[in-house]
Amino acid sequence: MSEYLAHYSVMLKECLDALELGSKASGSLIFADLTFGAGGHTFALSDQVSGSTVYSTDQDPDALKNGEENIRRRGKEGKVNLLPMNFQEFPEWCEKNQMHGKFAGILMDLGVSSHQFDKMERGFSFRADAPLDMRMNYGDNNIPTAADLLNSLSEKEIADIIFNYGEERLSRKIAARIVELRQKEKIATTGQIEDICFHAYPPKDRHGKTHPATRTFQALRIAVNEELTVLENTLPKLLPFLAEGGVLAVISFHSLEDRIVKHTFKEIVEKEDFPATILTKKPLTATEEELSQNSRSRSAKLRLLQRESQLGRVDGTKKKRQFQV
């Protein structure tokens, strides 16, 4: 459990401030953390907001096991409720449990947890040679691993994944070398792909700030877990479950995610099925103090959307506010 307790919660103060704003505006003490991970945001929120109830989701078997142990250890039974699911299932759970207009705040901290990156056998990192898995829910054998994809897809399909999800300029070259290798041996390990990516780059570009395999590994992870599709399908469905005044907070870690969040927030506001205001004209980023403690926060961007009171929108006018921390 110690590896989970050592986890750093990205932009914790900003998230807590935003969710507390939602609680004060709505009067609700019910929250959701749709990416439980190590539980940092969930437990901090439960501790800080007296009388609160937090519903958290996660699909990772390690996170669920450690989370349940941590809930018992902290005496948070009933106050923190861990739901074993992909967060795309959360709107359906809310429907079944009649949670319309109940949540003061809903938080999504996207991307991969430190535990997933650091546990080499999960295959998310190329820092050590390990099985090429990358499934967040590794307990579901119906989900193809990264190795499964690379051994079965066409060269064009592999190149498209690497280009579209990793924005890798050498995607075609890398895909061609993957197909060439699999004709000789099965693609099975992170080391095989790291080696292909490294040598696909010209020698002068192999030792830059970003490792040659970084974008390809990001792309494979996104493809395996269908991360962008799940995000696109889930975000528009969350607003009905916010109380009036409630806040939806989303932390993204790369431009593909942030673009989806930005555009979806804009579409929600323009659609006006549920009046809402974007509180972050520009995304919030980690402070220098946080960056000095956790370099992984560097790419984090936090965007906030607040559901408005039906009575607070007169003549279709739209309020413009900037969230202050």
PDB file of C-alpha atoms in Angstrom, residues 1 4-5 7-10 32-46 54-72 74 76 79-87 107-116:
ATOM      1  CA  MET A   1       0.000   0.000   0.000  1.00  0.00           C
ATOM      2  CA  TYR A   4      -0.147   4.326  -3.259  1.00  0.00           C
ATOM      3  CA  LEU A   5       0.212   6.469  -0.144  1.00  0.00           C
ATOM      4  CA  HIS A   7       1.167   9.343  -4.669  1.00  0.00           C
ATOM      5  CA  TYR A   8       1.139  13.096  -5.416  1.00  0.00           C
ATOM      6  CA  SER A   9      -2.312  14.591  -6.073  1.00  0.00           C
ATOM      7  CA  VAL A  10      -2.048  16.966  -9.024  1.00  0.00           C
ATOM      8  CA  ALA A  32     -17.842  12.456  -7.336  1.00  0.00           C
ATOM      9  CA  ASP A  33     -14.231  11.680  -8.218  1.00  0.00           C
ATOM     10  CA  LEU A  34     -14.352   9.703 -11.443  1.00  0.00           C
ATOM     11  CA  THR A  35     -10.651   8.828 -11.449  1.00  0.00           C
ATOM     12  CA  PHE A  36      -9.948   7.546  -7.934  1.00  0.00           C
ATOM     13  CA  GLY A  37      -6.403   6.257  -8.560  1.00  0.00           C
ATOM     14  CA  ALA A  38      -4.552   6.460  -5.259  1.00  0.00           C
ATOM     15  CA  GLY A  39      -7.450   8.345  -3.682  1.00  0.00           C
ATOM     16  CA  GLY A  40      -5.574  11.583  -3.071  1.00  0.00           C
ATOM     17  CA  HIS A  41      -8.267  13.947  -4.307  1.00  0.00           C
ATOM     18  CA  THR A  42     -11.081  11.808  -2.880  1.00  0.00           C
ATOM     19  CA  PHE A  43      -9.729  11.591   0.672  1.00  0.00           C
ATOM     20  CA  ALA A  44      -8.605  15.232   0.745  1.00  0.00           C
ATOM     21  CA  LEU A  45     -12.099  16.306  -0.297  1.00  0.00           C
ATOM     22  CA  SER A  46     -13.735  14.027   2.268  1.00  0.00           C
ATOM     23  CA  VAL A  54     -17.871  11.121  -2.076  1.00  0.00           C
ATOM     24  CA  TYR A  55     -18.570   8.579  -4.807  1.00  0.00           C
ATOM     25  CA  SER A  56     -15.416   7.543  -6.651  1.00  0.00           C
ATOM     26  CA  THR A  57     -14.941   5.287  -9.657  1.00  0.00           C
ATOM     27  CA  ASP A  58     -11.980   3.293 -10.919  1.00  0.00           C
ATOM     28  CA  GLN A  59     -11.479   0.304 -13.209  1.00  0.00           C
ATOM     29  CA  ASP A  60      -7.934  -0.590 -12.147  1.00  0.00           C
ATOM     30  CA  PRO A  61      -7.900  -3.726  -9.913  1.00  0.00           C
ATOM     31  CA  ASP A  62      -4.870  -2.432  -7.982  1.00  0.00           C
ATOM     32  CA  ALA A  63      -6.536   0.922  -7.294  1.00  0.00           C
ATOM     33  CA  LEU A  64      -9.750  -0.777  -6.159  1.00  0.00           C
ATOM     34  CA  LYS A  65      -8.000  -3.205  -3.809  1.00  0.00           C
ATOM     35  CA  ASN A  66      -5.801  -0.545  -2.231  1.00  0.00           C
ATOM     36  CA  GLY A  67      -8.670   1.925  -2.167  1.00  0.00           C
ATOM     37  CA  GLU A  68     -10.960  -0.358  -0.181  1.00  0.00           C
ATOM     38  CA  GLU A  69      -8.150  -1.052   2.285  1.00  0.00           C
ATOM     39  CA  ASN A  70      -7.484   2.663   2.622  1.00  0.00           C
ATOM     40  CA  ILE A  71     -11.177   3.460   3.164  1.00  0.00           C
ATOM     41  CA  ARG A  72     -11.298   0.974   6.044  1.00  0.00           C
ATOM     42  CA  ARG A  74      -9.181   5.775   7.508  1.00  0.00           C
ATOM     43  CA  LYS A  76     -14.313   6.388   5.778  1.00  0.00           C
ATOM     44  CA  LYS A  79     -18.347   8.659   3.524  1.00  0.00           C
ATOM     45  CA  VAL A  80     -16.198   7.449   0.617  1.00  0.00           C
ATOM     46  CA  ASN A  81     -17.859   4.967  -1.722  1.00  0.00           C
ATOM     47  CA  LEU A  82     -15.658   3.246  -4.325  1.00  0.00           C
ATOM     48  CA  LEU A  83     -17.493   2.073  -7.455  1.00  0.00           C
ATOM     49  CA  PRO A  84     -15.682  -0.520  -9.632  1.00  0.00           C
ATOM     50  CA  MET A  85     -16.311   0.779 -13.145  1.00  0.00           C
ATOM     51  CA  ASN A  86     -14.964   2.688 -16.104  1.00  0.00           C
ATOM     52  CA  PHE A  87     -16.178   6.258 -15.630  1.00  0.00           C
ATOM     53  CA  LEU A 107     -13.799  15.737 -10.696  1.00  0.00           C
ATOM     54  CA  MET A 108     -11.954  13.917 -13.478  1.00  0.00           C
ATOM     55  CA  ASP A 109      -8.154  13.606 -13.229  1.00  0.00           C
ATOM     56  CA  LEU A 110      -7.371  12.045 -16.594  1.00  0.00           C
ATOM     57  CA  GLY A 111      -4.360  10.059 -17.703  1.00  0.00           C
ATOM     58  CA  VAL A 112      -2.234   7.425 -16.040  1.00  0.00           C
ATOM     59  CA  SER A 113      -1.564   7.255 -12.314  1.00  0.00           C
ATOM     60  CA  SER A 114       1.953   7.275 -10.937  1.00  0.00           C
ATOM     61  CA  HIS A 115       1.387   3.708  -9.756  1.00  0.00           C
ATOM     62  CA  GLN A 116       0.553   2.539 -13.273  1.00  0.00           C
TER      63      GLN A 116
END
